[in-house]
Tab-separated table of C-alpha atoms and ligand atoms in Angstrom:
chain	number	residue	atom	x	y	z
A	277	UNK	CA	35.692	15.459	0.283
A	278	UNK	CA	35.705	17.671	3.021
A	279	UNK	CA	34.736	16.593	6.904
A	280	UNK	CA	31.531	18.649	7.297
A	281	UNK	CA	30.034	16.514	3.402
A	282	UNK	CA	31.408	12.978	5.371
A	283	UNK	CA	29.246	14.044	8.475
A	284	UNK	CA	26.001	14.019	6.652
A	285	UNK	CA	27.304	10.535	5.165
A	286	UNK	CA	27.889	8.901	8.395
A	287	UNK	CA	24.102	10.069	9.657
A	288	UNK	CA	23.001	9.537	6.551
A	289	UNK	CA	24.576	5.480	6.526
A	290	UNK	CA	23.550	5.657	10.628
A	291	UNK	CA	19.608	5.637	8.917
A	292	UNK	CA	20.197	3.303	6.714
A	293	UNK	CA	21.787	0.821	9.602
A	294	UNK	CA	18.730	2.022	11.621
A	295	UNK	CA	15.987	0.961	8.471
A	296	UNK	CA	17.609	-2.469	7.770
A	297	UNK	CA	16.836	-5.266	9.511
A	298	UNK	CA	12.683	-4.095	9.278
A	299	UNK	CA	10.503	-6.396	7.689
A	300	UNK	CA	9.269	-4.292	4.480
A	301	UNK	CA	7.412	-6.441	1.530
A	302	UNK	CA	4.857	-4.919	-1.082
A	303	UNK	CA	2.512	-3.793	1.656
A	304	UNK	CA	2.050	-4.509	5.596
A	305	UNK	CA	3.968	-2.580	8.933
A	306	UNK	CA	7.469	-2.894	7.621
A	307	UNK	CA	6.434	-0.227	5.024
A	308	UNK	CA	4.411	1.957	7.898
A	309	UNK	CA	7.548	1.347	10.010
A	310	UNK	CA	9.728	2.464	7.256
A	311	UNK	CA	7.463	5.517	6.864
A	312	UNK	CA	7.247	6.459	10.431
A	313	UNK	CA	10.891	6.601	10.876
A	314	UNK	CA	11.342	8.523	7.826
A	315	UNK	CA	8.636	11.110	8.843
A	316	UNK	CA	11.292	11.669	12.077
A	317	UNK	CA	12.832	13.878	9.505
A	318	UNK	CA	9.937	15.141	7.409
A	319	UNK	CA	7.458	16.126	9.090
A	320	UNK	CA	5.340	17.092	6.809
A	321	UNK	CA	5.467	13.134	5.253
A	322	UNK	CA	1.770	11.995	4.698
A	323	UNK	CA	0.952	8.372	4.333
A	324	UNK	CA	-1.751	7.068	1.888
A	325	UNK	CA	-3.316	3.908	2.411
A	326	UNK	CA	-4.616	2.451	-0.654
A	327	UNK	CA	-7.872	-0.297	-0.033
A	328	UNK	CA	-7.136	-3.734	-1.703
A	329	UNK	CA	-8.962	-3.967	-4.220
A	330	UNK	CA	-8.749	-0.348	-5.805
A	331	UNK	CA	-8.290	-0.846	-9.341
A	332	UNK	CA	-5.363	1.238	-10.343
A	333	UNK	CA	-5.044	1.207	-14.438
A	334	UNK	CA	-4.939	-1.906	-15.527
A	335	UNK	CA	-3.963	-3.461	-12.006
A	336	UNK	CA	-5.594	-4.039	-8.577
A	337	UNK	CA	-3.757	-3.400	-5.369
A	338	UNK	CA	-3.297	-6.849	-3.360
A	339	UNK	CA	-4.163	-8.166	-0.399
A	340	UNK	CA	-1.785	-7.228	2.905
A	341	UNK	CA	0.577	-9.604	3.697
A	342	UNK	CA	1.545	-9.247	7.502
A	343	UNK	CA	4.536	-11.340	8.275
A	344	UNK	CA	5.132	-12.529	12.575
A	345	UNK	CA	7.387	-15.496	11.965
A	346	UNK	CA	9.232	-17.847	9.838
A	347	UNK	CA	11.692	-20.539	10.252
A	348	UNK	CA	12.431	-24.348	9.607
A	349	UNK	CA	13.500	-26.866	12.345
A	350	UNK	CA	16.346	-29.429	10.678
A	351	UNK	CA	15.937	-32.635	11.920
A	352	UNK	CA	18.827	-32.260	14.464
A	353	UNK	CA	16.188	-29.975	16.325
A	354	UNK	CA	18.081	-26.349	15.039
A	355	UNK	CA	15.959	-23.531	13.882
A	356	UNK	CA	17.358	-22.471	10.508
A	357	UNK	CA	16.431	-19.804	7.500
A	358	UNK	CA	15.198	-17.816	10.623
A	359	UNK	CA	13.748	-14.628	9.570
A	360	UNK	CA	14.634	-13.061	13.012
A	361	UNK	CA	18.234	-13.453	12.479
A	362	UNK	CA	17.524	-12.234	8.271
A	363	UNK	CA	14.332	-11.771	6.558
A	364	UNK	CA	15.688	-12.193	3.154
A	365	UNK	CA	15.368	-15.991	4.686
A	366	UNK	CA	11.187	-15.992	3.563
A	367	UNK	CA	10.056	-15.156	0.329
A	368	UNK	CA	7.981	-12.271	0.048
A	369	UNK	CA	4.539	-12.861	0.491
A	370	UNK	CA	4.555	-16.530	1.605
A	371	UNK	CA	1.089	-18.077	2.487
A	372	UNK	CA	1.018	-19.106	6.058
A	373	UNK	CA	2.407	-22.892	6.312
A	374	UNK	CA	3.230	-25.052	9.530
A	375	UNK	CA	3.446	-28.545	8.729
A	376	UNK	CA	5.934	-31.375	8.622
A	377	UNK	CA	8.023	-32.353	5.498
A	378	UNK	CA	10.376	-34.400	3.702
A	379	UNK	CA	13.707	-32.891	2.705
A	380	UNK	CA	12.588	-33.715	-1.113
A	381	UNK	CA	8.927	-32.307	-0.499
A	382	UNK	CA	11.062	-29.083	1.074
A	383	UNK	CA	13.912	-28.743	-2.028
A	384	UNK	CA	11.088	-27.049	-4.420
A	385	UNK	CA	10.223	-24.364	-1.757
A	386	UNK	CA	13.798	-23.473	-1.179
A	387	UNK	CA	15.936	-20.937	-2.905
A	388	UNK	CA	19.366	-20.500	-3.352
A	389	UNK	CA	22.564	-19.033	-5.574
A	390	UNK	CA	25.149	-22.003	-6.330
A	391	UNK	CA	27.480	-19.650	-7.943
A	392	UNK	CA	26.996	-17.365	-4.883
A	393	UNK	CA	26.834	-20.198	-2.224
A	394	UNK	CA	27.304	-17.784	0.994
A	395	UNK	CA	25.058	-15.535	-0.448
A	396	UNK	CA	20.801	-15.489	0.523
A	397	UNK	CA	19.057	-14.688	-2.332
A	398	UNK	CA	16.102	-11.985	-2.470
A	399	UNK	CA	13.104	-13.542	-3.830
A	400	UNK	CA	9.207	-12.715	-3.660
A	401	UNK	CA	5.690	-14.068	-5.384
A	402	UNK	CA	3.913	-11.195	-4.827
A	403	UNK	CA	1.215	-12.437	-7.743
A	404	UNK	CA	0.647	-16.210	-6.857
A	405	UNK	CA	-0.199	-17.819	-3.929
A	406	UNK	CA	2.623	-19.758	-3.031
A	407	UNK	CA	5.846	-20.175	-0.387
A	408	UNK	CA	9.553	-20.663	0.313
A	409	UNK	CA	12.652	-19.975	1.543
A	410	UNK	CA	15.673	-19.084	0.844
A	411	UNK	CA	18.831	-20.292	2.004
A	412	UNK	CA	22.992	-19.944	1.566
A	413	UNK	CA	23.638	-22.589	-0.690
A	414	UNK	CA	26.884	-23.558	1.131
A	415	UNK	CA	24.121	-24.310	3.690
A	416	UNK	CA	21.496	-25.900	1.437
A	417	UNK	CA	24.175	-28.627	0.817
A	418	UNK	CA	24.837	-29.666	4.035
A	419	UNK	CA	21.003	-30.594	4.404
A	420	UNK	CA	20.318	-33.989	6.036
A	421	UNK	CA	17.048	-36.472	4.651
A	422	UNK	CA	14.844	-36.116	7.544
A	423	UNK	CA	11.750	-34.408	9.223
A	424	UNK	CA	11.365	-30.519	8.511
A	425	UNK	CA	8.667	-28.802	10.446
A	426	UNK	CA	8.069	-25.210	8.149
A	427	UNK	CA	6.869	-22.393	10.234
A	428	UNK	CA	5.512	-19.675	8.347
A	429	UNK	CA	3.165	-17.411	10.319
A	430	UNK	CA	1.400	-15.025	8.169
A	431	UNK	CA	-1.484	-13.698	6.920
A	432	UNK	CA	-2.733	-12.395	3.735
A	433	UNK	CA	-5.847	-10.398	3.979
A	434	UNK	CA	-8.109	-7.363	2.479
A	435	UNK	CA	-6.113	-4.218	3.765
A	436	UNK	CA	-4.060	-1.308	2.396
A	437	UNK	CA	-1.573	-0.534	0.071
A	438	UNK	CA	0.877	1.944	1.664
A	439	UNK	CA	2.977	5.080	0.339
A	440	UNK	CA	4.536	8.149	1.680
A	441	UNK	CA	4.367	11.795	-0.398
A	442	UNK	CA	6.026	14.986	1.120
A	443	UNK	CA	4.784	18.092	-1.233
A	444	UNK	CA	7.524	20.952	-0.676
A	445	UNK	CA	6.090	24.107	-2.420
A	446	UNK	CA	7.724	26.763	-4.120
A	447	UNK	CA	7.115	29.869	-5.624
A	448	UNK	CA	6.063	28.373	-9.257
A	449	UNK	CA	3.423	25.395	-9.740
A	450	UNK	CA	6.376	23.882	-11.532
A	451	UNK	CA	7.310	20.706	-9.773
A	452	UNK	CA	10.542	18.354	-9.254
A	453	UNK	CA	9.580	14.976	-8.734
A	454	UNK	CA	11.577	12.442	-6.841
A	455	UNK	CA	10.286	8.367	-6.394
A	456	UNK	CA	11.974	5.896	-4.752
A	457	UNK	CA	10.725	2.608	-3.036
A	458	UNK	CA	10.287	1.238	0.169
A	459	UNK	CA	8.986	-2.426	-0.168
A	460	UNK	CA	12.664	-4.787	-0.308
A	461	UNK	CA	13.740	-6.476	3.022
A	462	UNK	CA	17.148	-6.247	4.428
A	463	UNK	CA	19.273	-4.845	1.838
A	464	UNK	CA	21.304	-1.703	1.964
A	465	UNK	CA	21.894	-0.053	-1.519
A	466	UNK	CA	19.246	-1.631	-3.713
A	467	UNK	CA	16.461	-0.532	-0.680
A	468	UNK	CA	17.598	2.348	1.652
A	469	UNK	CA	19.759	4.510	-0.048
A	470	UNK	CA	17.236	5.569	-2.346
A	471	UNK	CA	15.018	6.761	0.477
A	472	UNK	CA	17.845	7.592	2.505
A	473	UNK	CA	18.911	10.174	-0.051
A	474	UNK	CA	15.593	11.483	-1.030
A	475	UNK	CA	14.692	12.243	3.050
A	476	UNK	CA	18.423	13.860	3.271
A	477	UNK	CA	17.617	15.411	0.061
A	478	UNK	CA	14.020	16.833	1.183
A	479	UNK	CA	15.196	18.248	4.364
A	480	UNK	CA	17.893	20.268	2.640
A	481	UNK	CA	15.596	21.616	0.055
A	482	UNK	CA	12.877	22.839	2.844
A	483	UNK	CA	15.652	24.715	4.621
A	484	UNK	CA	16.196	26.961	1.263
A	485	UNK	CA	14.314	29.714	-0.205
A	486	UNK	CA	13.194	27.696	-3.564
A	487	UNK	CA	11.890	28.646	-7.410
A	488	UNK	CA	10.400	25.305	-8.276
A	489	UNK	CA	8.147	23.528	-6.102
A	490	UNK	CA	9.377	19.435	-4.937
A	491	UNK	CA	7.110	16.538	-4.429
A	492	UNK	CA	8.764	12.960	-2.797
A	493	UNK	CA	7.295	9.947	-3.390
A	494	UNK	CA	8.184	6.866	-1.029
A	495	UNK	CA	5.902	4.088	-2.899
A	496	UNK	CA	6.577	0.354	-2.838
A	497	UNK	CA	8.060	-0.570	-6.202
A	498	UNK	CA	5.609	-1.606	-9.569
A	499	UNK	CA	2.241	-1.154	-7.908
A	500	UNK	CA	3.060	1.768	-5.805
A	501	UNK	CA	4.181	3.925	-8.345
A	502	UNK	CA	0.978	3.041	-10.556
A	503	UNK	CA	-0.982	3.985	-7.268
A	504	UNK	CA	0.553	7.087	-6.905
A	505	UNK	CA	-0.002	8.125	-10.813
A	506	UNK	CA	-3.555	6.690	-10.865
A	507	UNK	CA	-4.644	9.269	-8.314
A	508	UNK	CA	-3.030	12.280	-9.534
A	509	UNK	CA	-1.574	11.696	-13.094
A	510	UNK	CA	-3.196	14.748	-15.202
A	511	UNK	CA	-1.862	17.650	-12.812
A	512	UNK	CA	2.010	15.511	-12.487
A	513	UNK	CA	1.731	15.746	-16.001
A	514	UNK	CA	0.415	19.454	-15.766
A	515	UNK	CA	3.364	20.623	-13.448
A	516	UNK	CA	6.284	17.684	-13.216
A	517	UNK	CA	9.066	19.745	-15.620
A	518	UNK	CA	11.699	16.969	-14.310
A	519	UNK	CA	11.649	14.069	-12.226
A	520	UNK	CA	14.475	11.598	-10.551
A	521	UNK	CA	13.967	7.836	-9.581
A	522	UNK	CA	16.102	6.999	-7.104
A	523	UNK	CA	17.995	3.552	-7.238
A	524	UNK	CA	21.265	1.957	-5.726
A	525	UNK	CA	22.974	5.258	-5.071
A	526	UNK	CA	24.537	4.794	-1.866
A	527	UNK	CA	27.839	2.319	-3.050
A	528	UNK	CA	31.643	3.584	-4.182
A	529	UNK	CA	31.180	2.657	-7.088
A	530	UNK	CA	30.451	5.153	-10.532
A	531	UNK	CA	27.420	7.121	-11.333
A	532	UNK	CA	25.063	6.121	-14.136
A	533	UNK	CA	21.514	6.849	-15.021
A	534	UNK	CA	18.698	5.108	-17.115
A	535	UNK	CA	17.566	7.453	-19.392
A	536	UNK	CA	13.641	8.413	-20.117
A	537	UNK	CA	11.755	6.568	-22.678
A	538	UNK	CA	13.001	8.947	-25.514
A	539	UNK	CA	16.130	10.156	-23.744
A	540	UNK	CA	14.886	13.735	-24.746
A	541	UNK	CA	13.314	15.214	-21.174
A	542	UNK	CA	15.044	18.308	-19.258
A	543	UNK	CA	15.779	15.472	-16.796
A	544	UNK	CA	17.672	13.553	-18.970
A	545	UNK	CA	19.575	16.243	-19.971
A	546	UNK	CA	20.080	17.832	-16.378
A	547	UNK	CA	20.845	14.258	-15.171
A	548	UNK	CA	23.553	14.112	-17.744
A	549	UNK	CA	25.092	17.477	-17.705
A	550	UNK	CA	25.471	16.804	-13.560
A	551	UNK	CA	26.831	13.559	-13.979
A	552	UNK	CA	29.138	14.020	-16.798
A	553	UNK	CA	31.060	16.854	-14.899
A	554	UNK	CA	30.931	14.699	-11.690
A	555	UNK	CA	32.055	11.549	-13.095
A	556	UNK	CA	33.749	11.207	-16.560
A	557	UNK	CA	33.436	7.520	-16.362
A	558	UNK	CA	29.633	7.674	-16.002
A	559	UNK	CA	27.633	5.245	-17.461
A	560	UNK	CA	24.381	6.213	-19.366
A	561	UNK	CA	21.746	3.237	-19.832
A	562	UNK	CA	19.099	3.523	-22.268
A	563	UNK	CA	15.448	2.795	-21.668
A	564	UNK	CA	16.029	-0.430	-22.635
A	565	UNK	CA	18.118	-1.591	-19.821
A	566	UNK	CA	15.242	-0.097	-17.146
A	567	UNK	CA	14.245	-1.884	-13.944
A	568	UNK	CA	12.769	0.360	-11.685
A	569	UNK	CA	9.951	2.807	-11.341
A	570	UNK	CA	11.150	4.740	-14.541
A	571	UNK	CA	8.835	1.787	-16.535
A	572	UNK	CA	5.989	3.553	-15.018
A	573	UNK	CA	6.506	7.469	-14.818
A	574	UNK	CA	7.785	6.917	-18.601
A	575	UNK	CA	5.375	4.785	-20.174
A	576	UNK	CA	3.396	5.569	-23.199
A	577	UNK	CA	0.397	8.178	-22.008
A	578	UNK	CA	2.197	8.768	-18.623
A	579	UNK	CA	5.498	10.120	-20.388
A	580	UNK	CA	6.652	12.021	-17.007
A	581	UNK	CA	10.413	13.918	-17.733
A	582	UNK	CA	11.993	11.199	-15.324
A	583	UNK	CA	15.373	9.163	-15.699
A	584	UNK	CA	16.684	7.028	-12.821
A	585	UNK	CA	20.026	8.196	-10.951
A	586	UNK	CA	22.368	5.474	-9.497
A	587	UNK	CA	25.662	5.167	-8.632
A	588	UNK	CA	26.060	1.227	-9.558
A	589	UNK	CA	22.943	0.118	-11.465
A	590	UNK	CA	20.815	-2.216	-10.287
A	591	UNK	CA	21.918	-5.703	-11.572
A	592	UNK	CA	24.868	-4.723	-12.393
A	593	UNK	CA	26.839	-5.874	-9.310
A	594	UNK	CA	27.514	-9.352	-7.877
A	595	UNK	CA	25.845	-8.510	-4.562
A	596	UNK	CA	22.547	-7.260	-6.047
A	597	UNK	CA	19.239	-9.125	-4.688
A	598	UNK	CA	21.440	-10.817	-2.322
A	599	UNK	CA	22.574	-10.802	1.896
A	600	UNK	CA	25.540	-9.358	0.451
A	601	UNK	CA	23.997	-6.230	-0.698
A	602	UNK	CA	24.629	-5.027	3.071
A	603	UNK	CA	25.552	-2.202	5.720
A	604	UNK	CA	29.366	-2.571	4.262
A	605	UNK	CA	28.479	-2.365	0.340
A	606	UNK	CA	26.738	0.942	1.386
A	607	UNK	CA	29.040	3.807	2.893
A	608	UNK	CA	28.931	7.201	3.770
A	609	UNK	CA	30.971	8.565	1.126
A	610	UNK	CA	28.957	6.819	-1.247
A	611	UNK	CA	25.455	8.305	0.033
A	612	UNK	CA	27.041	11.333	0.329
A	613	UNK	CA	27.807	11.386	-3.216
A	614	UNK	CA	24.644	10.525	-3.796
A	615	UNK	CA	23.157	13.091	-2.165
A	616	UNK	CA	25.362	15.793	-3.763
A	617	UNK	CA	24.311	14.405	-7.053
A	618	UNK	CA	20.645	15.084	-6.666
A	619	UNK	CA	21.038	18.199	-5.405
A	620	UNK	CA	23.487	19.514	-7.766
A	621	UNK	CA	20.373	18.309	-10.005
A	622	UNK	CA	17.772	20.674	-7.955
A	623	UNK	CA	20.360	23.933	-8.517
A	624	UNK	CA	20.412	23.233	-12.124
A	625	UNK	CA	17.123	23.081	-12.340
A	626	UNK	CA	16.622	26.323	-10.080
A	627	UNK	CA	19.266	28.186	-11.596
A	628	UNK	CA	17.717	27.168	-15.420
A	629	UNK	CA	16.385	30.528	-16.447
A	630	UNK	CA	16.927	32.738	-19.042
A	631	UNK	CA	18.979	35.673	-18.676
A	632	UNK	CA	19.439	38.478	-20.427
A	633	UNK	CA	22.747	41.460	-20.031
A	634	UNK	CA	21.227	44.622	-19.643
A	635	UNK	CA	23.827	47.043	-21.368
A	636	UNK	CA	24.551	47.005	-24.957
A	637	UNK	CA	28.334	46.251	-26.002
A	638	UNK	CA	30.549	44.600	-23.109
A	639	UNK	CA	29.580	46.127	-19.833
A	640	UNK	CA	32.642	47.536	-18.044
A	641	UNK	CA	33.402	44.907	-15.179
A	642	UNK	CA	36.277	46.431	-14.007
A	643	UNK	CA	34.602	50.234	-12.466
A	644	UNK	CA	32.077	47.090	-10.852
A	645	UNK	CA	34.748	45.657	-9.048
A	646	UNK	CA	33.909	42.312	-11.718
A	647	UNK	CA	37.220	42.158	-13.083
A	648	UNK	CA	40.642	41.952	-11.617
A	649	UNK	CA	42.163	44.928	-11.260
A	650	UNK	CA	46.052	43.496	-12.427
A	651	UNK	CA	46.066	41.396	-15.608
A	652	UNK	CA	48.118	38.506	-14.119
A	653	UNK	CA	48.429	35.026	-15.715
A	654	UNK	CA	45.887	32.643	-13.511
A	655	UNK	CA	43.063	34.612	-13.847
A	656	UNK	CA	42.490	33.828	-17.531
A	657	UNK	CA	40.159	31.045	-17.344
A	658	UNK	CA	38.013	32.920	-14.970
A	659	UNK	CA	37.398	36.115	-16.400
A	660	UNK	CA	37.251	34.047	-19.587
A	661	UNK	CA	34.163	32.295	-17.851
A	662	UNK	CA	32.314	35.666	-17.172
A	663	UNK	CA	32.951	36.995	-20.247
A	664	UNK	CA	31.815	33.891	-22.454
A	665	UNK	CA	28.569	33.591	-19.964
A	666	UNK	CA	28.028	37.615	-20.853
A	667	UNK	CA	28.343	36.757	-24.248
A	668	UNK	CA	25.497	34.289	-24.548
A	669	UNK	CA	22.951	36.067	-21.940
A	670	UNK	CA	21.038	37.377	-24.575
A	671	UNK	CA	17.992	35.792	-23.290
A	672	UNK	CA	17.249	33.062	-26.192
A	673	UNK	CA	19.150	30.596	-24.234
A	674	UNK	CA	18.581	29.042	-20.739
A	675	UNK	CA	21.666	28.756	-18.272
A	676	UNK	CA	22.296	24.855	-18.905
A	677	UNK	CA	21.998	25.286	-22.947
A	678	UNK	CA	24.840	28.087	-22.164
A	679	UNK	CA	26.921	25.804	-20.126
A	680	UNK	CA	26.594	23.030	-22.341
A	681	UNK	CA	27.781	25.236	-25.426
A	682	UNK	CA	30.858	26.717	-23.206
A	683	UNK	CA	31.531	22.893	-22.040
A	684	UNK	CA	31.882	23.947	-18.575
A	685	UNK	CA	29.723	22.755	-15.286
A	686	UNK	CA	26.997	24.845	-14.792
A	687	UNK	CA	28.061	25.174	-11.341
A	688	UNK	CA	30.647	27.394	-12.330
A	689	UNK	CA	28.578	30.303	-13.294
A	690	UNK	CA	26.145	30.419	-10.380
A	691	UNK	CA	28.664	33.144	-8.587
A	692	UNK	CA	29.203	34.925	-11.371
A	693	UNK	CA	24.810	35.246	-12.514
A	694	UNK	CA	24.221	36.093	-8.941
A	695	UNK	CA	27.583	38.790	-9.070
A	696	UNK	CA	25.983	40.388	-12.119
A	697	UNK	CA	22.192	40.480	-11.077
A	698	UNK	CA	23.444	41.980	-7.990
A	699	UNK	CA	25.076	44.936	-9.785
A	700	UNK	CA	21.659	45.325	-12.357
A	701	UNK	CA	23.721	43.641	-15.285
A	702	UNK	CA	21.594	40.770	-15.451
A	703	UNK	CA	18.012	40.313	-15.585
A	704	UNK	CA	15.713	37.305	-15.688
A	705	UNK	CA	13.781	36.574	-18.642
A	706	UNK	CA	10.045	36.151	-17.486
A	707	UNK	CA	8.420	33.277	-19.474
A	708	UNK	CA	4.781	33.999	-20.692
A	709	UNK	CA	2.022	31.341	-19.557
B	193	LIG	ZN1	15.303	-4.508	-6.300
C-alpha cells in the first residue's frame, strides 16, 4: 500500500477517534453531533428531522431520548458504570431513575458477558420502557451487598427522529445509493467506519467529473432506514440501479458482503466482481445471514439493488457489540481498504457501458501507437488484454459482463477503453429510454 493511500487512512481513523466517545442512541444530540461533524466534510449534508409520531409503514418513530448522566455509587462511596468515562455503561434508552437499591434489586438491571468478563457489553430497549447497565463482568463479581444509589438522568419525550442525506448529482438520473448508520455509542468498526467511509467516499466522488448520480444516507439503524424509504421510496426505486450498506469495514480483517434478497442485483454482482479480485478469501453471506439495513432496502415491495459491504461481518468477531470493538480493532489500513473497496465499486459502475469497436476486422493498433512496436516476451498478457476486450466490444455486452467472461478485474481495461475512445476506435452504446 503506498504512503499517499495510508494518509487518507490515518485522517480517515483520526475521524473516527474524533466521533467515538459521543453519546449517539436511536435519536437525540449524539446523532445531530455526529451529523454536524460529518457535514465538516460535506457540505452539502442536509439533516431531516422526523416528528415522533410519524407513522412510517408499519412503524412509528419514537419518542427522543436525551441522555445528561448516568452512573451508580457502590456502597464504598465510588462512582462506577460511569457513562462519562464509557457510554456503552447505560443501556440505550433507559428511563430516567435515581433511587436507592439493594445489590439483588440492582442484579436484573445489570448486564454483562461472563465469557467476555473485561468486556462491556452493548445493549439497548429501544421498544420498552425499561433500564440498566452494563458492566465488565470481572467487575460485576467483585460487587459488595449494600446500598446502590442509580443515577440515570434522562428524558424521553415527543421530538425528532434524525438522519443525514447528501444528494451528489450526475449527468444521468441514475443513482448509487450508499446507507450506513449513525445511532451505536462508543464503538469503532461496528459504528464509525461505516460513516467514516461513506463521508471519505462522498468527498472523493464530488471532486470527479461523474456519469451516475450518488445519494448518502446517514440514518440511525431499523427505523431510520424505514424513514428514509417511507418518504421517497417510488423515485429510489425509479432511479437506485445499485446500492451499498455500509457495515464493519474499517478492521484487518477479510472482505465479505451480504448479498440482496435474491442475490441477482447489479450490486451484487459489482460487489462481487470487486471483491473477488481484491480478496480471494472473501466471504459471501447470503440474505439469510443479514443484520443490517439490507433487511429494509431489500424487503419484499422495497426490493432496492443493495448488498452490504464489510470487511469482518458483523457478529462474526469476538469484539462485536462490545468495549472491545475500539480505536485499536479499527486502523487505517483497514478503512483505507475500505474505502478503496467502495470506490473501486463506483468506477465499475461508471465505467459499465456498452461499447462498441468502430472498424470492421481487427483495427491496426500498431500505426495508433496501441501496440508495441518489438514483439518481446512480457508484453503478451497485455496486448492479449486489448485484444480479447476488442474482441467482445461489439456492443451486446456491458464492460463488467466482458471482464467477467475474460476473468480479469475490470480495472484492467479502464486504460485501454479510454486509449481506444481516444483514437475513435471505441464508441459508447447509447441506451434507449
Ligand atoms: Zn450493531
Amino acid at each position: 500500500m503506498s504512503s499517499l493511500a495510508l494518509e487518507v487512512g490515518h485522517a480517515m481513523h483520526d475521524l473516527v477517534a474524533r466521533l467515538f466517545s459521543i453519546h449517539r442512541s436511536l435519536t437525540g444530540d449524539g446523532v445531530r453531533q455526529t451529523l454536524s461533524i460529518l457535514a465538516e466534510h460535506l457540505p452539502g449534508l442536509t439533516v431531516h428531522e422526523v416528528p415522533t409520531g410519524t407513522k412510517c409503514f408499519d412503524w412509528e418513530i419514537p419518542r427522543e431520548w436525551k441522555i445528561n448522566e448516568a452512573y451508580i455509587v457502590d456502597p464504598q462511596g465510588h462512582r462506577i458504570c460511569d457513562i462519562a468515562s464509557n457510554n456503552l455503561h447505560l443501556v440505550g434508552y433507559s428511563t430516567p431513575v435515581n433511587s436507592t437499591l439493594s445489590l439483588d434489586e440492582l442484579q436484573p438491571h445489570l448486564h454483562s458477558l461472563p465469557e467476555q468478563p473485561d468486556a462491556i457489553p452493548y445493549v439497548t430497549t429501544y421498544y420498552q420502557d425499561n433500564w440498566g447497565f452494563c458492566i465488565a463482568d470481572s467487575e460485576r463479581q467483585q460487587l459488595k451487598a449494600g446500598d446502590y444509589q442509580v443515577v440515570i438522568d434522562s428524558k424521553l419525550f415527543a421530538g425528532s427522529l434524525t438522519y443525514g442525506e447528501l444528494f451528489v448529482p450526475g449527468e444521468s438520473v441514475e443513482e448509487v445509493l450508499v446507507s450506513t448508520y449513525i445511532c451505536h455509542p462508543s464503538m469503532a468498526n461496528d459504528q464509525l467506519s461505516g460513516p467514516v467511509v461513506a463521508t471519505f467516499a462522498a468527498e472523493w466522488i464530488q471532486s470527479l467529473d461523474r456519469r451516475l448520480s450518488y445519494r448518502f444516507v446517514f440514518v440511525p439503524e431499523t427505523i431510520g432506514a424505514i424513514a428514509f424509504l417511507s418518504r421517497q421510496v417510488e423515485s429510489l426505486k425509479n432511479n437506485v440501479v445499485a446500492g451499498f450498506n455500509l457495515s464493519c469495514i474499517g478492521d484487518d480483517g477479510g472482505y465479505s458482503v451480504v448479498e440482496s434478497r435474491k442475490a441477482d442485483t447489479l450490486a451484487d454482482q459489482v460487489a462481487q466482481h470487486v471483491l473477488r479480485h481484491t480478496d480471494e478469501n472473501f466471504q459471501q453471506y447470503s440474505f439469510l445471514n443479514r443484520g443490517s439495513d439490507e433487511r429494509q432496502y431489500c424487503s419484499p415491495g422495497i426490493d432496492l439493488p443493495l448488498c452490504t459491504l464489510c470487511r469482518t461481518k458483523f457478529g462474526e468477531y469476538p469484539e462485536y457489540h462490545t468495549s472491545n470493538d475500539d480505536l485499536s480493532l479499527v486502523t487505517p489500513s483497514g478503512l483505507q481498504g475500505g474505502l478503496d473497496v467502495l470506490i473501486n465499486c463506483f468506477k465499475c459502475l461508471e465505467s459499465n457501458q456498452r461499447f462498441r469497436v468502430t472498424v470492421a476486422c481487427e483495427p491496426q493498433l500498431g500505426k495508433r501507437g496501441l501496440y508495441p512496436a518489438l514483439s518481446v516476451r512480457g508484453n503478451g498478457e497485455t496486448v492479449r488484454n486489448l485484444t480479447n476486450l476488442i474482441a467482445y466490444c461489439d456492443g451486446t455486452e456491458t464492460l463488467l459482463e466482458i471482464a467477467e467472461r475474460l476473468d480479469r478485474p475490470v480495472w484492467s481495461f479502464y486504460q485501454s477503453i479510454a486509449k481506444l475512445t481516444e483514437h475513435d476506435l471505441l464508441e459508447t452504446v447509447v441506451e434507449e429510454g
